[in-house]
CSV table of C-alpha atoms in Angstrom, one decimal:
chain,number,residue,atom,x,y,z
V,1050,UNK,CA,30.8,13.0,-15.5
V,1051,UNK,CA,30.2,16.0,-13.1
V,1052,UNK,CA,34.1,15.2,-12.0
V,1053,UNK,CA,35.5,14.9,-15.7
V,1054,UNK,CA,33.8,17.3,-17.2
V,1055,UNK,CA,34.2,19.7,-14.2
V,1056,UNK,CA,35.7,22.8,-16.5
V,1057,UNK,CA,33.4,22.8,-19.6
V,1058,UNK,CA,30.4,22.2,-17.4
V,1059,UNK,CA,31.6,25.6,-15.6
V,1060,UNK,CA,32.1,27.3,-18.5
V,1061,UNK,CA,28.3,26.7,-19.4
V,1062,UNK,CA,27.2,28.8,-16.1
V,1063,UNK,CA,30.3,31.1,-16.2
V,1064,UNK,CA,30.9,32.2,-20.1
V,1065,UNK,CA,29.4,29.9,-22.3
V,1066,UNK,CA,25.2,29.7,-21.7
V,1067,UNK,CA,24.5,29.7,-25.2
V,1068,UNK,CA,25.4,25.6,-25.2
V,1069,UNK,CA,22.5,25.4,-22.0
V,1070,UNK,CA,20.5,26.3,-24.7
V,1071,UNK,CA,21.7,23.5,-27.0
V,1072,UNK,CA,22.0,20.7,-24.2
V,1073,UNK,CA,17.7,21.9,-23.2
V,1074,UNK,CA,16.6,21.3,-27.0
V,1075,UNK,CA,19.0,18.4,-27.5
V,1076,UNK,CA,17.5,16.7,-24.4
V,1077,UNK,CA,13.5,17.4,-25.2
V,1078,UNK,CA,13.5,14.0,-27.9
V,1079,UNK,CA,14.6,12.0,-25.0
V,1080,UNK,CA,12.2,13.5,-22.1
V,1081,UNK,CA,9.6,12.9,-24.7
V,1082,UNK,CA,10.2,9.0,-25.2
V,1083,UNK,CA,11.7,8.2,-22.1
V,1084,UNK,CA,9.5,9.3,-19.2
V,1085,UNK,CA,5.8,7.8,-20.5
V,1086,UNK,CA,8.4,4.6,-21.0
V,1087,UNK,CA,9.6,5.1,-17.1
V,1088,UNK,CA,6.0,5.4,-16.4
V,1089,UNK,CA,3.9,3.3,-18.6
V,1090,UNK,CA,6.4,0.7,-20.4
V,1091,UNK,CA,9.3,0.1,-18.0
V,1092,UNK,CA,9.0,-3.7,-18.5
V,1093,UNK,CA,10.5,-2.3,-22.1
V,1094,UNK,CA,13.8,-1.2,-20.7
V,1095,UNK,CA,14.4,-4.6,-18.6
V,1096,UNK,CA,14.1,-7.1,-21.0
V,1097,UNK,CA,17.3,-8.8,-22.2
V,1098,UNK,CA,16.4,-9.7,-25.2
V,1099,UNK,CA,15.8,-6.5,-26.7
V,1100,UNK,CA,19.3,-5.6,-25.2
V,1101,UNK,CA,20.4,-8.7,-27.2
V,1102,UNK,CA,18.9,-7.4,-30.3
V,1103,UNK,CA,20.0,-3.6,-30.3
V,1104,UNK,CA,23.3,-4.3,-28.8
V,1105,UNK,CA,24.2,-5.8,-32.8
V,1106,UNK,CA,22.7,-2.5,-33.7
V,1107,UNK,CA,25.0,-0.5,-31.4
V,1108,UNK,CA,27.7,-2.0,-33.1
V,1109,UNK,CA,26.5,-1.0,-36.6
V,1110,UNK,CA,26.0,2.2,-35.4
V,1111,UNK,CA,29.5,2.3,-34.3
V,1112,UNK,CA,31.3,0.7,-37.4
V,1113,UNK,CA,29.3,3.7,-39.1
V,1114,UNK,CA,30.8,6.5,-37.1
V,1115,UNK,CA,34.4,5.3,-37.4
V,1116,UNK,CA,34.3,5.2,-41.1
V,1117,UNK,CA,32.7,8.7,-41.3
V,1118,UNK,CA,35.1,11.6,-42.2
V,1119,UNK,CA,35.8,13.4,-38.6
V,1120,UNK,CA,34.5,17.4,-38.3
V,1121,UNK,CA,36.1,20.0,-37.5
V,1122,UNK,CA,33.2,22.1,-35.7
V,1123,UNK,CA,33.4,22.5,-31.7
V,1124,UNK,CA,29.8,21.8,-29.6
V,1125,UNK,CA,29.6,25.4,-29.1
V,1126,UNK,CA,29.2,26.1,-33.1
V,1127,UNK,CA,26.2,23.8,-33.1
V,1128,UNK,CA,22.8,24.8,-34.4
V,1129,UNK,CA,19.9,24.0,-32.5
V,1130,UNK,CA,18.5,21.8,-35.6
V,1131,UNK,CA,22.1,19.9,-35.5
V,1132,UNK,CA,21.4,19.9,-31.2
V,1133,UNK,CA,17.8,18.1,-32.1
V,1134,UNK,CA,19.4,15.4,-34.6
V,1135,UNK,CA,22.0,14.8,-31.6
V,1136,UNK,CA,18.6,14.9,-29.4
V,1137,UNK,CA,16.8,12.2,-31.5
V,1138,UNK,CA,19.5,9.7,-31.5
V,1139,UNK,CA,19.4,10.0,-27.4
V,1140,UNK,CA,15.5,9.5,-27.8
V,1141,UNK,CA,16.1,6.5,-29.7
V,1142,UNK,CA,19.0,5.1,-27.1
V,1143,UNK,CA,16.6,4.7,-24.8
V,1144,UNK,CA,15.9,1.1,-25.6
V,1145,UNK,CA,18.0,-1.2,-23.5
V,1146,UNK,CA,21.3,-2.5,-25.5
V,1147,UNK,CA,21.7,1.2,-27.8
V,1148,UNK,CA,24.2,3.2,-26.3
V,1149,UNK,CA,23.2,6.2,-25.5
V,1150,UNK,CA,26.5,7.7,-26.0
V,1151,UNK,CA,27.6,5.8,-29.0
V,1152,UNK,CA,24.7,6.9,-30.6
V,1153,UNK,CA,25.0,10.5,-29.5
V,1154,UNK,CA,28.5,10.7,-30.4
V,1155,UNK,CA,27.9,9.2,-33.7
V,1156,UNK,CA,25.2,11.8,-34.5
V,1157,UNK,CA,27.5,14.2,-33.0
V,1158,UNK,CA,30.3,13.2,-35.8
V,1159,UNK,CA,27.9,13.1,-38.2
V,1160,UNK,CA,26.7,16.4,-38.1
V,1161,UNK,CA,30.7,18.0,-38.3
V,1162,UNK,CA,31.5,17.7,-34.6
V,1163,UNK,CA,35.1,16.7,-34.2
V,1164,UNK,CA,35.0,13.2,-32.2
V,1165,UNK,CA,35.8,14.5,-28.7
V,1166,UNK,CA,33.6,17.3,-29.1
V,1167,UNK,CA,31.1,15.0,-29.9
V,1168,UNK,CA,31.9,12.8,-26.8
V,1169,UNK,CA,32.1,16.4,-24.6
V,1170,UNK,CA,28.5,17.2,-25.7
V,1171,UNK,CA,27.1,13.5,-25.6
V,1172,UNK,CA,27.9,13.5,-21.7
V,1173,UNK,CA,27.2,16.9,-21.3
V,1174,UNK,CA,23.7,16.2,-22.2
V,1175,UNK,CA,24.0,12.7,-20.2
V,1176,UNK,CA,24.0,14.8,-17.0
V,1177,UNK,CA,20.7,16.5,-17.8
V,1178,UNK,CA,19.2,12.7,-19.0
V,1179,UNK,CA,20.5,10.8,-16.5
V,1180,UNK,CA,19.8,12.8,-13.6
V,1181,UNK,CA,16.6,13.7,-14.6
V,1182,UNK,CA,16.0,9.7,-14.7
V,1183,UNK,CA,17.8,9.9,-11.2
V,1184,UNK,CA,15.2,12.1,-9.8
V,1185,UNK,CA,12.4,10.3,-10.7
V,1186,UNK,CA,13.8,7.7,-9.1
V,1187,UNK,CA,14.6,9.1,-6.4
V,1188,UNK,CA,10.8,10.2,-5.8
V,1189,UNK,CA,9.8,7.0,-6.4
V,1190,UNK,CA,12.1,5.9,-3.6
V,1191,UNK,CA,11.3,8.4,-1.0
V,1192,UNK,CA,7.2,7.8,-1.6
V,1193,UNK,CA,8.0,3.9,-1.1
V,1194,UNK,CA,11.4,3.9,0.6
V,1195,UNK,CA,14.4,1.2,-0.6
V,1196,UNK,CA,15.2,-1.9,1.4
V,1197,UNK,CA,19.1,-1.9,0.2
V,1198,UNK,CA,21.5,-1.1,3.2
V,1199,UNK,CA,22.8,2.3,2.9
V,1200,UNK,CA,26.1,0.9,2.9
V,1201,UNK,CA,25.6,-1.2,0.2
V,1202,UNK,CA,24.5,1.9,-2.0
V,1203,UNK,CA,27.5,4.3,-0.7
V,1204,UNK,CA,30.3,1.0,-1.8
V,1205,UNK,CA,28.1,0.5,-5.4
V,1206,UNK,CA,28.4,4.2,-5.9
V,1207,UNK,CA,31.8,4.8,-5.2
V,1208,UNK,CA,32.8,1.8,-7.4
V,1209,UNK,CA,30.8,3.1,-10.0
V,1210,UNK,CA,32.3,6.8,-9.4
V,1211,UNK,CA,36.3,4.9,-10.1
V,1212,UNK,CA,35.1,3.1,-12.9
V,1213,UNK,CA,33.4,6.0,-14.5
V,1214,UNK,CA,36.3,7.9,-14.4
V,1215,UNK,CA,38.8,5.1,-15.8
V,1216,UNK,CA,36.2,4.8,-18.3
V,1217,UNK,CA,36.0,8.4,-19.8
V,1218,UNK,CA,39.2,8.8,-19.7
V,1219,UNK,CA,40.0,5.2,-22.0
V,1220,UNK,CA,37.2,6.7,-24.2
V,1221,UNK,CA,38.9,9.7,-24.6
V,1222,UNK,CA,41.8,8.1,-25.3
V,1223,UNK,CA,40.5,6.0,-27.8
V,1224,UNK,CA,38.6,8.6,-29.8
V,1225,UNK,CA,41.6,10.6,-30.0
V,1226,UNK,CA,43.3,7.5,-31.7
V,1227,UNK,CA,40.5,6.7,-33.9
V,1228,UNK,CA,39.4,3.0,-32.4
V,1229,UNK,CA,35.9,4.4,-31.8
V,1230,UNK,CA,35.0,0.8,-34.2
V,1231,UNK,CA,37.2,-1.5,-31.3
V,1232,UNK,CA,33.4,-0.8,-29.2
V,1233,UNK,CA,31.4,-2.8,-32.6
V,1234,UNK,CA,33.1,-5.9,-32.1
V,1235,UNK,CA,32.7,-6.1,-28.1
V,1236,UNK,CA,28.9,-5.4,-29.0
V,1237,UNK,CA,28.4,-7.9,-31.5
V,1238,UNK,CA,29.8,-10.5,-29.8
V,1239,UNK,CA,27.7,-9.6,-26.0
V,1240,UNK,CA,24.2,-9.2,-28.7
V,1241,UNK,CA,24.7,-12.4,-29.9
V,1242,UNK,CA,25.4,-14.1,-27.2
V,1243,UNK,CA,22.8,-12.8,-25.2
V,1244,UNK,CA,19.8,-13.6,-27.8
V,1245,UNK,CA,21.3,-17.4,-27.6
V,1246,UNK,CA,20.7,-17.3,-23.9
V,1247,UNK,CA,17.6,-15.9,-24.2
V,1248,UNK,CA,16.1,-18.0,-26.9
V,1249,UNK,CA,18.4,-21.3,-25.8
């Protein structure tokens, strides 16, 4: 995200702090829920059954958004109420199987944001979620250490670095075409199949 979104992430220290402001109130909901769940609840977040069950969600969520008339309004035209509503649909993401993104772009569209500005802002605020998560972990990890080779982390984070970028970029593509709805059918079909396993 840091390498995709390299230019607008620049323009928020260089020209354009006013969306800092926006990306700090959209990301208080999620801070909110998500680090007593970290702390308190984290069997929550592992269990794939509730992946099973919000994953069909996800895809409801999705089929919504694509059927919604697109905005027209950059992220830098947002209001911070319209940053919070973007905000509570991350806090909500934090159950396992709803996309944090899907559901952040969807809020995004349905507050005027065209598409990819919604996208731009849903992983502009991923960078401030996910590496606050990635700190606490990494705390976590340096009180108790890790027993994975170091090797092993630097080869799973460089294949995750390729396919993060292939993946933006097919996202990208595919909001600019309007098949945001292709992502509903893939989740229905992994939701259900996963509460079969799970209850089989």
């Amino acid at each position: 995200m840091l390498v995709f979104y390299r230019n607008q992430l620049l323009a928020l220290l260089m020209a354009d702090r006013q969306t800092i402001v926006r990306l700090i109130v959209a990301s208080i909901p999620a801070a909110c829920v998500g680090i007593p769940i970290m702390y308190f609840a984290k069997g929550l977040l592992e269990s794939p059954l509730l992946a099973g069950c919000m994953l069909p969600v996800t895809a409801l969520v999705l089929w919504l958004a694509s059927r919604m008339r697109p905005g027209e309004s950059e992220y830098q035209e947002l209001s911070l109420a319209k940053s919070l509503a973007i905000g509570v649909a991350q806090a909500f993401a934090v159950l396992p199987g709803l996309s944090r993104s899907g559901s952040t772009i969807a809020a995004g569209v349905a507050v005027g944001l065209r598409p990819q500005a919604a996208a731009t802002f849903s992983f502009m605020m991923a960078v401030i979620a996910i590496g606050g998560a990635g700190l606490i972990e990494s705390l976590k990890i340096i009180k108790h250490g890790v027993t994975t080779p170091a090797s092993s982390l630097l080869i799973g984070a460089a294949v995750s670095f390729a396919t993060g970028l292939f993946a933006l970029a097919a996202l990208m593509r595919l909001l600019e075409k309007g098949r945001f709805a292709i992502f509903s059918i893939w989740c229905t079909i992994a939701g259900l199949s996963i509460i079969v396993w799970q209850l089989s």
